[in-house]
Short mmCIF file of N, CA, C and O in Angstrom, two decimals:
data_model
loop_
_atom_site.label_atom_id
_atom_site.label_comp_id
_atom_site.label_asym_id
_atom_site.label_seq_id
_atom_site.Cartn_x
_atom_site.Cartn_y
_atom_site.Cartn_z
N UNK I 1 234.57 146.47 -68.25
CA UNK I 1 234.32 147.21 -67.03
C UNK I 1 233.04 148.01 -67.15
O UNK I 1 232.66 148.62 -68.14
N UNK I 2 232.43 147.92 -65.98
CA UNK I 2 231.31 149.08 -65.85
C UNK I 2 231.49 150.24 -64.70
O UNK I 2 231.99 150.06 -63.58
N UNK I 3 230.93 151.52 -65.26
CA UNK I 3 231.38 152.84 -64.73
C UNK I 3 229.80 153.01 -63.94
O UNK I 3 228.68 152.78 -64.40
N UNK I 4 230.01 153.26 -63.28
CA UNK I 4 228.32 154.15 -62.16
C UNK I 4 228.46 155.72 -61.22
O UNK I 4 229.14 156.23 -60.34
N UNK I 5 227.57 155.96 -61.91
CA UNK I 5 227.17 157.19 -61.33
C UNK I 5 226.11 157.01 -60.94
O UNK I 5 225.30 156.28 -61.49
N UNK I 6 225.81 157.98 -59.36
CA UNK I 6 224.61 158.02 -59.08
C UNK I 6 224.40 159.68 -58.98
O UNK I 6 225.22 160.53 -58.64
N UNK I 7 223.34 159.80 -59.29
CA UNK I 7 222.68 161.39 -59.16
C UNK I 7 221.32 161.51 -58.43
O UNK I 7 220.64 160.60 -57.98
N UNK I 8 221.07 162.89 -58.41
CA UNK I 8 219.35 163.09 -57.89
C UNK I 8 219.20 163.00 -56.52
O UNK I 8 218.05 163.17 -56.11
N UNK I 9 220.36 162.70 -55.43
CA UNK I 9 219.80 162.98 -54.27
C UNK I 9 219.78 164.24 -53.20
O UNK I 9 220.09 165.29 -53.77
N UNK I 10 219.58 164.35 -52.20
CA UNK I 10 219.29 165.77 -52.11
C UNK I 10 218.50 165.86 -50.44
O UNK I 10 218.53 164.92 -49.64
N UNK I 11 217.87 167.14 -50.20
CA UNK I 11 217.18 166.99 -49.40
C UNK I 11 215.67 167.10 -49.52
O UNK I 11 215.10 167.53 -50.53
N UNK I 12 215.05 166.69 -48.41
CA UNK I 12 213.41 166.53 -48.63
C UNK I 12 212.78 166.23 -47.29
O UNK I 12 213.20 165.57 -46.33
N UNK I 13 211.59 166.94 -47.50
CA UNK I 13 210.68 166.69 -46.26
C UNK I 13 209.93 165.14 -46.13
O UNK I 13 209.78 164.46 -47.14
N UNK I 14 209.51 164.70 -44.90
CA UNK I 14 208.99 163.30 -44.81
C UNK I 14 207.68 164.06 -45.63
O UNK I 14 207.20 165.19 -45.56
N UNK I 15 207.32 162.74 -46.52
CA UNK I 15 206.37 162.25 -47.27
C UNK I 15 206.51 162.88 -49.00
O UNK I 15 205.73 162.81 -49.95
N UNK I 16 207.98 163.52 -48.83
CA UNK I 16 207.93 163.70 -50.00
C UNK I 16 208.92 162.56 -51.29
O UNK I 16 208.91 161.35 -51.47
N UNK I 17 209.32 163.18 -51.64
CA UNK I 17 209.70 162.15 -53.07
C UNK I 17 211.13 162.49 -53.83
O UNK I 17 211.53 163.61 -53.54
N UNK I 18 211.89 161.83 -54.65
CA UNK I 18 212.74 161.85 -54.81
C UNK I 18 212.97 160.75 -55.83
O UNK I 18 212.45 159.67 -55.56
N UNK I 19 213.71 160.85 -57.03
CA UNK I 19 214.32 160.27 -57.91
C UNK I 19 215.32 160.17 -58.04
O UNK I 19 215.93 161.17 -58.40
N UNK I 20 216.24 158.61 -57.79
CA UNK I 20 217.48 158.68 -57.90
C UNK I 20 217.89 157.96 -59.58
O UNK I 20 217.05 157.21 -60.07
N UNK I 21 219.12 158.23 -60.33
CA UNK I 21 219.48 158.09 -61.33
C UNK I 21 220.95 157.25 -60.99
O UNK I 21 221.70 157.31 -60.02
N UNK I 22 220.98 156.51 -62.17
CA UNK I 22 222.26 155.78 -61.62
C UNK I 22 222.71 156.33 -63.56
O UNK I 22 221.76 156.20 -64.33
N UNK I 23 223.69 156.73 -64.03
CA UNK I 23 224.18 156.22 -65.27
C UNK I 23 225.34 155.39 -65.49
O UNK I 23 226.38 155.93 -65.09
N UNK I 24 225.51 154.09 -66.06
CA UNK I 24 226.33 153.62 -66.72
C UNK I 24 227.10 153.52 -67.95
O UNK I 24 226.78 154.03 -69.02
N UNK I 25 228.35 152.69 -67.69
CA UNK I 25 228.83 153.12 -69.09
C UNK I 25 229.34 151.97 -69.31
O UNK I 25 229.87 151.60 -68.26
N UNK I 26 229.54 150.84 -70.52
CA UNK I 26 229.80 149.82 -71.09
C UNK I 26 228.97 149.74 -72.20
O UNK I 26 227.93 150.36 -72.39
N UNK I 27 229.51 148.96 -72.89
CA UNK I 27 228.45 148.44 -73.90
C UNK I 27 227.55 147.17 -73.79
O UNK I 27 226.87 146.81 -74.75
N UNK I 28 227.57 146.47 -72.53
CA UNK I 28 226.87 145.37 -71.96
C UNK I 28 226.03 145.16 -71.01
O UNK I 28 225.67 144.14 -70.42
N UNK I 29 225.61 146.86 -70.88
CA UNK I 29 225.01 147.56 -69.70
C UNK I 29 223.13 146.58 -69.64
O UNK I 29 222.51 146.37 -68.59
N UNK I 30 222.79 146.31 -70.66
CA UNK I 30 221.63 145.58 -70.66
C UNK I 30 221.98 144.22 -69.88
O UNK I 30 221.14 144.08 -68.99
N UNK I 31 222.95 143.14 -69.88
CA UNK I 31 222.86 142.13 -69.81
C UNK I 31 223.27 142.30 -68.02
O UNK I 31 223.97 141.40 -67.57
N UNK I 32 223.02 142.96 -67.45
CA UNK I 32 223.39 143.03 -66.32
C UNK I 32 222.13 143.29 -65.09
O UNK I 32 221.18 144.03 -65.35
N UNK I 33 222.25 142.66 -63.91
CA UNK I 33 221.08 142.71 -63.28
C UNK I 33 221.61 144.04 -62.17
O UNK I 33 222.61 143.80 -61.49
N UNK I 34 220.83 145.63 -61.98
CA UNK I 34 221.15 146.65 -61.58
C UNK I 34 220.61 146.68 -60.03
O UNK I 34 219.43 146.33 -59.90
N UNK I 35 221.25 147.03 -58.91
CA UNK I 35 220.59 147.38 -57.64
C UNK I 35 220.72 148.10 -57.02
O UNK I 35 221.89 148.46 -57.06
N UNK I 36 220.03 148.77 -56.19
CA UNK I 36 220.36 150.02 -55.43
C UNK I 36 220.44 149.44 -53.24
O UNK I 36 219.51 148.98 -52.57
N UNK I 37 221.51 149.67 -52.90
CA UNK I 37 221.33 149.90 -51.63
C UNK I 37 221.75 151.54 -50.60
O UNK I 37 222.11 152.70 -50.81
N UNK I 38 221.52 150.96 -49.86
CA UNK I 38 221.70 152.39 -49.10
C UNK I 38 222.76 151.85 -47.59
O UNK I 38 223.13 150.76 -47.16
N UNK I 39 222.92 152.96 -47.26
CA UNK I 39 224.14 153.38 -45.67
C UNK I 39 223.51 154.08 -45.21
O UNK I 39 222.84 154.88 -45.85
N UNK I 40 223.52 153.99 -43.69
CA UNK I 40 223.23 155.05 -43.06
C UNK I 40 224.27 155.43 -42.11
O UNK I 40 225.06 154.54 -41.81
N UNK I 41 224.40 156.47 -41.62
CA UNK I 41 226.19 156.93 -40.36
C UNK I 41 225.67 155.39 -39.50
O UNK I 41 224.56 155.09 -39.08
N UNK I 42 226.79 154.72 -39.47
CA UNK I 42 226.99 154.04 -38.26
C UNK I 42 226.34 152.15 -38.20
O UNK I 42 226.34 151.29 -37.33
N UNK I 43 225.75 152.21 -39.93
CA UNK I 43 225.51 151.11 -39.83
C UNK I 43 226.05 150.65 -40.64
O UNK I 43 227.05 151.24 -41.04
N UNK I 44 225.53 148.96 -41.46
CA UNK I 44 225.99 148.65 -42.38
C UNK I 44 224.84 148.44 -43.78
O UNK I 44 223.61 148.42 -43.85
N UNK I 45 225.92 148.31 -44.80
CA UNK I 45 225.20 148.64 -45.80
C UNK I 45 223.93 147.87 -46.47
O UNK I 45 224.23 146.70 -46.72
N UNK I 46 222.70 148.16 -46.80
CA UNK I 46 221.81 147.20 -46.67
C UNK I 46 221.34 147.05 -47.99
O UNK I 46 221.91 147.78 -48.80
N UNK I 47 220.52 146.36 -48.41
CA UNK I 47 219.72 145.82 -49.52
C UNK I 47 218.54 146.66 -49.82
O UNK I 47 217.52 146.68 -49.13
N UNK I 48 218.83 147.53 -51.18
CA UNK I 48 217.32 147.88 -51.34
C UNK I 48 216.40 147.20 -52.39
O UNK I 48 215.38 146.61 -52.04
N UNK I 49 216.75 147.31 -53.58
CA UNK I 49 215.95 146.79 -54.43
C UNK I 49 216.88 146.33 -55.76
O UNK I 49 218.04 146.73 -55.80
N UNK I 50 216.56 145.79 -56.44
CA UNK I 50 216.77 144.61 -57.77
C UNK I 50 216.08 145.05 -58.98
O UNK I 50 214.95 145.51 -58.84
N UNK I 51 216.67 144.96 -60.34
CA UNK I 51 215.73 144.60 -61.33
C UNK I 51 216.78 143.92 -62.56
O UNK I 51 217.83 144.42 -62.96
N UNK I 52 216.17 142.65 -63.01
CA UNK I 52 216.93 141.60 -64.00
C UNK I 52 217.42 142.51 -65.46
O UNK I 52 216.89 143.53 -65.90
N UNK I 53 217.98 142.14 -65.72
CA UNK I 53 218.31 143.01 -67.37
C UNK I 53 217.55 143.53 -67.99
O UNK I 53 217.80 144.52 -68.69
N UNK I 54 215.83 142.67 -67.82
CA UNK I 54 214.89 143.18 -69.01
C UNK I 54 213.84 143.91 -68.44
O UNK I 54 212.96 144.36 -69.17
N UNK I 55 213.83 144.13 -66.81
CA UNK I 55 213.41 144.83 -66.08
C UNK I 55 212.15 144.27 -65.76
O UNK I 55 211.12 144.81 -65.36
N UNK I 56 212.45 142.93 -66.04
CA UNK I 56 210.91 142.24 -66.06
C UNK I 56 210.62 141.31 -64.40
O UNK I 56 209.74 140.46 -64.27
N UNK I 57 211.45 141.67 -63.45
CA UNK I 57 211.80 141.01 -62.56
C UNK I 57 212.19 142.01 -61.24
O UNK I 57 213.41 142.14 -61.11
N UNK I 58 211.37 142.74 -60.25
CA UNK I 58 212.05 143.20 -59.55
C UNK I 58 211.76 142.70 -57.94
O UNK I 58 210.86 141.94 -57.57
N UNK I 59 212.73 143.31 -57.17
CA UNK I 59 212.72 142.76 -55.47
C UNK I 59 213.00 143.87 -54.84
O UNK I 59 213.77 144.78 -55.12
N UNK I 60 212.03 143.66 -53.65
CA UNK I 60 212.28 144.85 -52.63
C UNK I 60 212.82 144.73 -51.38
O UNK I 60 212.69 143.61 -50.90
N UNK I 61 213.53 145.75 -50.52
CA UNK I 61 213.23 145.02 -49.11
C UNK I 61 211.95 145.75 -48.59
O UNK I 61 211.43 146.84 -48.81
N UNK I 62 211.65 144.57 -47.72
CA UNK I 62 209.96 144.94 -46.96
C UNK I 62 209.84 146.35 -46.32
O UNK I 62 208.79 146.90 -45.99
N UNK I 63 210.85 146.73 -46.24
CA UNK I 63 210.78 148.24 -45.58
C UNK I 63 210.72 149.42 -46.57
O UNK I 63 210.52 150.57 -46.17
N UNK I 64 210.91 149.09 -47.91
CA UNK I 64 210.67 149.92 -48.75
C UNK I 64 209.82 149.88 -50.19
O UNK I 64 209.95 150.58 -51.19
N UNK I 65 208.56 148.39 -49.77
CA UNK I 65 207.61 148.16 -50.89
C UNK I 65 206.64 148.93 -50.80
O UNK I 65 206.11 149.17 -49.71
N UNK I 66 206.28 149.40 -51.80
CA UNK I 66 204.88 149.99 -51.77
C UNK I 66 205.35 151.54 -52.05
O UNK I 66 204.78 152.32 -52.81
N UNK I 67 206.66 151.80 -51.15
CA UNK I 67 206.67 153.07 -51.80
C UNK I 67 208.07 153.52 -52.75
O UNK I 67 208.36 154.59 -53.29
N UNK I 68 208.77 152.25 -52.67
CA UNK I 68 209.68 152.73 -54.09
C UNK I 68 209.87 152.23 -55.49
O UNK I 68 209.00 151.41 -55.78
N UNK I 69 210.38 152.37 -56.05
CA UNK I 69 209.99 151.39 -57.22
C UNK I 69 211.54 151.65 -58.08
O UNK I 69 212.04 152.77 -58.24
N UNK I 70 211.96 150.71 -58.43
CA UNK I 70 213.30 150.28 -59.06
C UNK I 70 212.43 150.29 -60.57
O UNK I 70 211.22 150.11 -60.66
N UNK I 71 213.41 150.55 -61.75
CA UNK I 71 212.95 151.06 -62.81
C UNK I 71 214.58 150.96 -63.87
O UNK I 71 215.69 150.99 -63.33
N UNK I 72 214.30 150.79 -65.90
CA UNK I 72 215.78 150.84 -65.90
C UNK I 72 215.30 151.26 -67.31
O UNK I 72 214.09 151.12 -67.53
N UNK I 73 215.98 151.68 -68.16
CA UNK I 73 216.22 152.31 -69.32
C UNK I 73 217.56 151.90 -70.41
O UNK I 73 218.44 152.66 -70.83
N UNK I 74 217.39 150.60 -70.66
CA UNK I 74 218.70 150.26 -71.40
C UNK I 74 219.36 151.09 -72.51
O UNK I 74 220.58 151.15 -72.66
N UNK I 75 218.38 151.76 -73.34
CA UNK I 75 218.99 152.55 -74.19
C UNK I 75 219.46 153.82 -74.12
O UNK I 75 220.15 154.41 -74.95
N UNK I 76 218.95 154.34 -72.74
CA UNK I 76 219.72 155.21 -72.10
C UNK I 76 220.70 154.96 -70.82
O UNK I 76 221.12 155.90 -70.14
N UNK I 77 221.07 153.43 -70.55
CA UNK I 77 222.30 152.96 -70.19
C UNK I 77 221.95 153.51 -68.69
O UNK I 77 222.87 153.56 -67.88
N UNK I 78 220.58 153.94 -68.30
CA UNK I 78 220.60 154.32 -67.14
C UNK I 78 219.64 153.62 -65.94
O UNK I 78 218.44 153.44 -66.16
N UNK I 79 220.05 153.36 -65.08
CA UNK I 79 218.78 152.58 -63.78
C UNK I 79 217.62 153.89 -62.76
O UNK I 79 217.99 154.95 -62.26
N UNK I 80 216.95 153.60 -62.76
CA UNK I 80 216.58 154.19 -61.56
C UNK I 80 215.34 154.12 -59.98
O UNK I 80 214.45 153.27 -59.91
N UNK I 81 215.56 155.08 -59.02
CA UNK I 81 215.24 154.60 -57.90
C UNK I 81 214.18 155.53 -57.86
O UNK I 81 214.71 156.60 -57.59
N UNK I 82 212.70 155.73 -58.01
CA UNK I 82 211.66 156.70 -57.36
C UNK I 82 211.33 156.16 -56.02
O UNK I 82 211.08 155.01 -55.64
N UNK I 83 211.43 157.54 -55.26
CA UNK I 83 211.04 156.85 -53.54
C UNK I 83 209.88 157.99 -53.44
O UNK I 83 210.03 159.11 -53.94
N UNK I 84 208.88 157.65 -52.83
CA UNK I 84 207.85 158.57 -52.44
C UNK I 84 207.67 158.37 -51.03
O UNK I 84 208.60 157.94 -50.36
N UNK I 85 206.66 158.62 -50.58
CA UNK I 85 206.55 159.53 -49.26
C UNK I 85 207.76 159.15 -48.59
O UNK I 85 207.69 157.95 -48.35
N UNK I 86 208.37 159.42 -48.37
CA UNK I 86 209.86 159.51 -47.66
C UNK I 86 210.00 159.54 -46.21
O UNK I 86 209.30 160.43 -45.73
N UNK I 87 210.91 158.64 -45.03
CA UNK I 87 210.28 159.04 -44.07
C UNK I 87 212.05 159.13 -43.35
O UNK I 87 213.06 158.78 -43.95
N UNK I 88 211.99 159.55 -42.27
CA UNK I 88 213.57 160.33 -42.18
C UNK I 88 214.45 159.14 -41.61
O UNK I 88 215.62 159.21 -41.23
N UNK I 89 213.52 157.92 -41.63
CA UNK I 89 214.50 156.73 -41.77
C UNK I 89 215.17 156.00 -43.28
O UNK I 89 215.88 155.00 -43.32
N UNK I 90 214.80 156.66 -44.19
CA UNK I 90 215.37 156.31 -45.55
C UNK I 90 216.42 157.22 -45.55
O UNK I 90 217.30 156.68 -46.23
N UNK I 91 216.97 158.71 -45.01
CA UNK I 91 218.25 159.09 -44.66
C UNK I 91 219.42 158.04 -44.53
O UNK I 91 219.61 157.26 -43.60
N UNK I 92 220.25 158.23 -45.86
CA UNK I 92 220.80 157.26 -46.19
C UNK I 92 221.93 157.66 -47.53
O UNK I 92 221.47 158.48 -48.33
N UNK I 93 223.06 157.23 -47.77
CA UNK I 93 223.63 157.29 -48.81
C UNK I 93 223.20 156.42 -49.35
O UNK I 93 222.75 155.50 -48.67
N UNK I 94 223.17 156.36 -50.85
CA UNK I 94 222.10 155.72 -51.71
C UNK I 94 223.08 155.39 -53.04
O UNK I 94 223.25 156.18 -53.97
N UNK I 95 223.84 153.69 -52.91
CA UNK I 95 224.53 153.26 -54.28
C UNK I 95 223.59 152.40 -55.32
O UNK I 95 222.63 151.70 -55.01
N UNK I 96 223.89 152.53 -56.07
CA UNK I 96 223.45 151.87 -57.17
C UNK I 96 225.00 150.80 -57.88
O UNK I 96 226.14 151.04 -58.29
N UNK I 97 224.18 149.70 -57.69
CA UNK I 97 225.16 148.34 -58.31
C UNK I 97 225.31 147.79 -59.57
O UNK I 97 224.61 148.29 -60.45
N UNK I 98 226.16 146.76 -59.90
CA UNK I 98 225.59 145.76 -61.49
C UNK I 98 226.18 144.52 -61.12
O UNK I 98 227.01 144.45 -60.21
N UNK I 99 225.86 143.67 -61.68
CA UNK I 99 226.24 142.11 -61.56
C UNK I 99 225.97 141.55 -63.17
O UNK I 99 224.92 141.59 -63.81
N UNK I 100 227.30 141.03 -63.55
CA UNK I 100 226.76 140.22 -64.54
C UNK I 100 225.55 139.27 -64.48
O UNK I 100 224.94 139.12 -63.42
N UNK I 101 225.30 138.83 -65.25
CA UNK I 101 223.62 137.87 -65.18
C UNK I 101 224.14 136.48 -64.33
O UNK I 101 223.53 136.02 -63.37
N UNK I 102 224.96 136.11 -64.70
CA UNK I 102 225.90 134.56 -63.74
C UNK I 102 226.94 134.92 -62.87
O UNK I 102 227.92 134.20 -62.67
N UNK I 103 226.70 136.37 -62.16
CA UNK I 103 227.96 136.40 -61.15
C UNK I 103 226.47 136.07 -59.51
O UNK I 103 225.37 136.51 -59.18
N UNK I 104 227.31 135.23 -59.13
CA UNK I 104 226.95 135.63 -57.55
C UNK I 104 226.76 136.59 -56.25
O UNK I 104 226.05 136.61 -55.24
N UNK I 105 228.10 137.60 -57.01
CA UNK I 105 227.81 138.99 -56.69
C UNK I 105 227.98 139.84 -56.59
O UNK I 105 229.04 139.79 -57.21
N UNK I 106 227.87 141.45 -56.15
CA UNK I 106 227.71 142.13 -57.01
C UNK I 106 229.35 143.06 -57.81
O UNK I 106 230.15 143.70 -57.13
N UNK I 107 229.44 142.90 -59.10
CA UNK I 107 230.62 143.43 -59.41
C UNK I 107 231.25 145.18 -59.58
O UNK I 107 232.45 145.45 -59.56
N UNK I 108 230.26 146.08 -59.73
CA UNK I 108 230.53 147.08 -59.25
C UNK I 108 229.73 148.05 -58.93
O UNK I 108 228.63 148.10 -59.48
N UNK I 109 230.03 148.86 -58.16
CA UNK I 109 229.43 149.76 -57.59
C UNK I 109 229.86 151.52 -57.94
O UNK I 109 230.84 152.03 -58.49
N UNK I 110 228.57 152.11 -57.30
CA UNK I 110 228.92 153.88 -57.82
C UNK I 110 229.43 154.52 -56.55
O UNK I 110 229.61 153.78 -55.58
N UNK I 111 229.60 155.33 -56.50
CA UNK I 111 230.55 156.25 -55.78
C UNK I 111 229.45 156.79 -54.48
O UNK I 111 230.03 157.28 -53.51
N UNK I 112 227.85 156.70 -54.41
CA UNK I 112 226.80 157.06 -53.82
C UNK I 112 226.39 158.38 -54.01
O UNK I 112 227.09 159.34 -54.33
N UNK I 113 225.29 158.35 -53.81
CA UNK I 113 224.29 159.91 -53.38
C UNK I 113 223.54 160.11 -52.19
O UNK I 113 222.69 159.33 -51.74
N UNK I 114 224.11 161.74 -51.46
CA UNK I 114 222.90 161.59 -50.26
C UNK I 114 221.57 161.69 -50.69
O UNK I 114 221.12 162.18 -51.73
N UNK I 115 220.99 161.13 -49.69
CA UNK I 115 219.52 161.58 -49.36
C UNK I 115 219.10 161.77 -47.84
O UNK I 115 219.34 160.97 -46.93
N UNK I 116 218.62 162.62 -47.76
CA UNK I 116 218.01 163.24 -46.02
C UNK I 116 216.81 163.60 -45.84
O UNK I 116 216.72 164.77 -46.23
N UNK I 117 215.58 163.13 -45.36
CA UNK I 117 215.21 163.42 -45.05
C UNK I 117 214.50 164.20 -43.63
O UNK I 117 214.85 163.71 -42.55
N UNK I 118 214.09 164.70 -43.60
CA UNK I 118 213.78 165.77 -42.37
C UNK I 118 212.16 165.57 -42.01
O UNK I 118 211.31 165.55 -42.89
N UNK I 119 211.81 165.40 -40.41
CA UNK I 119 210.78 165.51 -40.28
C UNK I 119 210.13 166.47 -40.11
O UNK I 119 208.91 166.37 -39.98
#
């Protein structure tokens, strides 16, 4: 089994920035491909970004290239999300995922973190 936490979200003005933290817990936490999506009130939950086990591989959605960047730290068992200029459409609960390397999809998820931004 894998355990997720997400941390680091919060509030913030548009164009500012924010680091989200995911920590895991297993001992197989490398062999797993990590992702973060987000919620917003009233919609459904969407796709943000990807990165493969060795972090050598990542994906964005088009609405959030350029200014976030997916990132991972195996020996500290932890993933993470930097978002910069921020705009008060990324207002959003913010999960972080894992998938084994041969699952189709995704096997568990964290509990989420807000993020709000304000214009």
């Amino acid at each position: 089994q894998v355990h997720l936490v997400e941390s680091g979200g919060g509030l913030v003005q548009a164009g500012g920035s924010l680091r989200l933290s995911c920590a895991a817990s297993g001992r197989t936490f490398s062999t797993y491909t990590m992702g973060w999506f987000r919620q917003a009130p009233g919609k459904e939950r969407e796709y943000v970004a990807q990165i493969s086990w060795s972090g050598g591989r990542t994906t964005y959605t088009d609405s959030v290239k350029g200014r976030f960047t997916i990132s991972r730290d195996n020996s500290k068992n932890t993933a993470y999300l930097q978002m910069n200029s921020l705009q008060p459409e990324d207002t959003a609960v913010y999960y972080c995922a894992a998938r084994a390397r041969m699952s189709a999809e995704w096997d568990y998820w964290g509990q989420g973190t807000q993020v709000t931004v304000s214009s």
